Amino acid sequence: MKKKNKRTSHRIDTLIGPGSEMEGVLQCEDNIRIDGHFSGTIESQGCVTIGERAVARSNIMGREVIVAGQVYGDITAEARLTITPTGQMNGDVYATSLIIMEGGLLNGSSHMEQPTAQTGKQAEVTEAPISLQRPEAG
């Protein structure tokens, strides 16, 4: 019997290490971690992690994005964007879930939408009239 290999956010498949400088378009199906300097576009179907000492002058697209270093550009996260206490995000963010830990910085605007499956359910709930009046004490 074969066991299914579950991917975790902690597994690193592609690494740009400290002291490295790259420019261009980086496309990957798996997880990416940047610990050096990167300029360009980053696209991943997995998790994109910008390490504590990293600088990314990039537009970043990924399933999940973790910012622990400096990002100058826009981020689109299909699921969650996390800005850690050392993270500095300068640009607009588009995500389903946004977590900014104490000390983390976001200089830009955030745009959040519910996942498509939940949007239909939410519409059904909000269509019913909601009474904003207080019930009379009696």
C-alpha positions as MATLAB code, in Angstrom:
seq = 'MKKKNKRTSHRIDTLIGPGSEMEGVLQCEDNIRIDGHFSGTIESQGCVTIGERAVARSNIMGREVIVAGQVYGDITAEARLTITPTGQMNGDVYATSLIIMEGGLLNGSSHMEQPTAQTGKQAEVTEAPISLQRPEAG';
ca = [
       0.000    0.000    0.000;
       1.396    3.397   -0.993;
       1.175    6.306    1.394;
       0.142    9.652    0.000;
       2.790   12.317    0.412;
       1.183   15.341    2.006;
       2.848   18.673    1.344;
       3.295   20.952    4.278;
       3.981   24.666    4.303;
       7.276   23.984    6.053;
       8.854   21.932    3.253;
      11.128   23.984    0.987;
      11.382   22.863   -2.637;
      13.144   25.914   -4.138;
      15.595   28.100   -2.214;
      17.358   31.327   -3.097;
      19.890   31.462   -0.282;
      21.449   34.324    1.662;
      23.932   36.343   -0.384;
      22.201   35.402   -3.658;
      20.805   38.005   -6.037;
      18.383   37.091   -8.816;
      16.290   38.976  -11.315;
      13.527   37.762  -13.633;
      10.472   35.541  -13.495;
      10.390   32.639  -11.047;
       7.611   30.101  -11.657;
       7.294   27.019   -9.488;
       4.700   24.364   -8.734;
       6.029   23.811   -5.215;
       7.126   25.851   -2.185;
       9.698   28.652   -2.557;
      11.854   30.374    0.037;
      13.788   33.571   -0.692;
      16.591   34.433    1.750;
      18.576   36.639   -0.633;
      17.566   39.481   -2.957;
      15.073   38.971   -5.762;
      13.686   41.417   -8.337;
      10.924   40.384  -10.716;
       7.849   38.193  -10.542;
       7.327   35.174   -8.291;
       4.534   32.703   -9.105;
       4.003   29.507   -7.122;
       1.212   27.004   -6.664;
       2.625   26.350   -3.189;
       3.841   28.513   -0.329;
       6.138   31.502   -0.940;
       8.299   32.513    2.047;
      10.322   35.718    2.130;
      12.943   35.159    4.848;
      13.888   37.609    7.609;
      16.911   39.077    5.792;
      15.455   38.841    2.296;
      14.468   41.733    0.051;
      11.974   41.063   -2.738;
      11.173   43.809   -5.230;
       8.496   41.644   -6.729;
       4.880   40.987   -7.445;
       4.212   37.683   -5.712;
       1.450   35.167   -6.410;
       1.052   31.961   -4.404;
      -1.336   29.707   -2.552;
       0.086   30.957    0.742;
       2.611   33.773    1.291;
       4.709   34.419    4.412;
       6.564   37.733    4.679;
       9.332   37.812    7.295;
      11.620   40.159    5.318;
      10.981   43.143    3.042;
       8.646   43.099    0.040;
       8.192   45.980   -2.402;
       5.347   45.059   -4.750;
       1.901   43.486   -4.695;
       0.989   40.094   -3.237;
      -1.852   37.828   -4.298;
      -2.403   34.868   -1.951;
      -5.092   32.353   -2.871;
      -5.391   31.342    0.774;
      -3.444   33.118    3.525;
      -0.957   35.977    3.740;
       1.049   36.154    6.961;
       3.262   39.113    7.868;
       5.540   38.109   10.752;
       6.912   40.496   13.420;
       9.989   41.151   11.220;
       7.988   41.437    7.979;
       7.588   44.660    6.020;
       5.093   44.705    3.145;
       5.042   47.759    0.861;
       2.283   47.332   -1.696;
      -1.243   46.075   -2.104;
      -2.352   42.664   -0.889;
      -5.108   40.396   -2.184;
      -5.895   37.418    0.046;
      -8.665   35.324    1.536;
      -7.047   35.504    4.983;
      -4.639   38.176    6.263;
      -2.574   37.821    9.428;
      -0.328   40.663   10.589;
       1.577   39.728   13.720;
       2.518   42.381   16.257;
       5.477   44.314   14.844;
       4.687   43.416   11.210;
       4.120   46.302    8.792;
       1.697   46.717    5.898;
       2.086   49.925    3.895;
      -0.589   49.586    1.229;
      -4.161   48.485    0.877;
      -5.679   45.090    1.526;
      -8.402   43.445   -0.531;
     -10.074   40.378    0.899;
     -12.716   38.070   -0.550;
     -14.337   34.946    0.785;
     -13.589   31.714   -1.044;
     -15.959   31.030   -3.948;
     -17.678   28.082   -2.236;
     -18.659   30.255    0.739;
     -19.720   33.292   -1.320;
     -22.967   31.603   -2.420;
     -23.800   30.620    1.150;
     -23.074   34.142    2.394;
     -25.411   35.624   -0.234;
     -28.246   33.360    0.953;
     -27.782   34.474    4.553;
     -27.608   38.218    3.836;
     -30.699   38.257    1.590;
     -33.013   37.942    4.611;
     -33.948   41.335    6.121;
     -32.166   42.141    9.333;
     -33.910   44.132   12.038;
     -31.712   46.794   13.589;
     -34.297   47.883   16.167;
     -34.008   46.969   19.804;
     -36.821   44.922   21.284;
     -38.934   46.884   23.703;
     -38.365   46.137   27.371;
     -41.539   45.123   29.017;
];
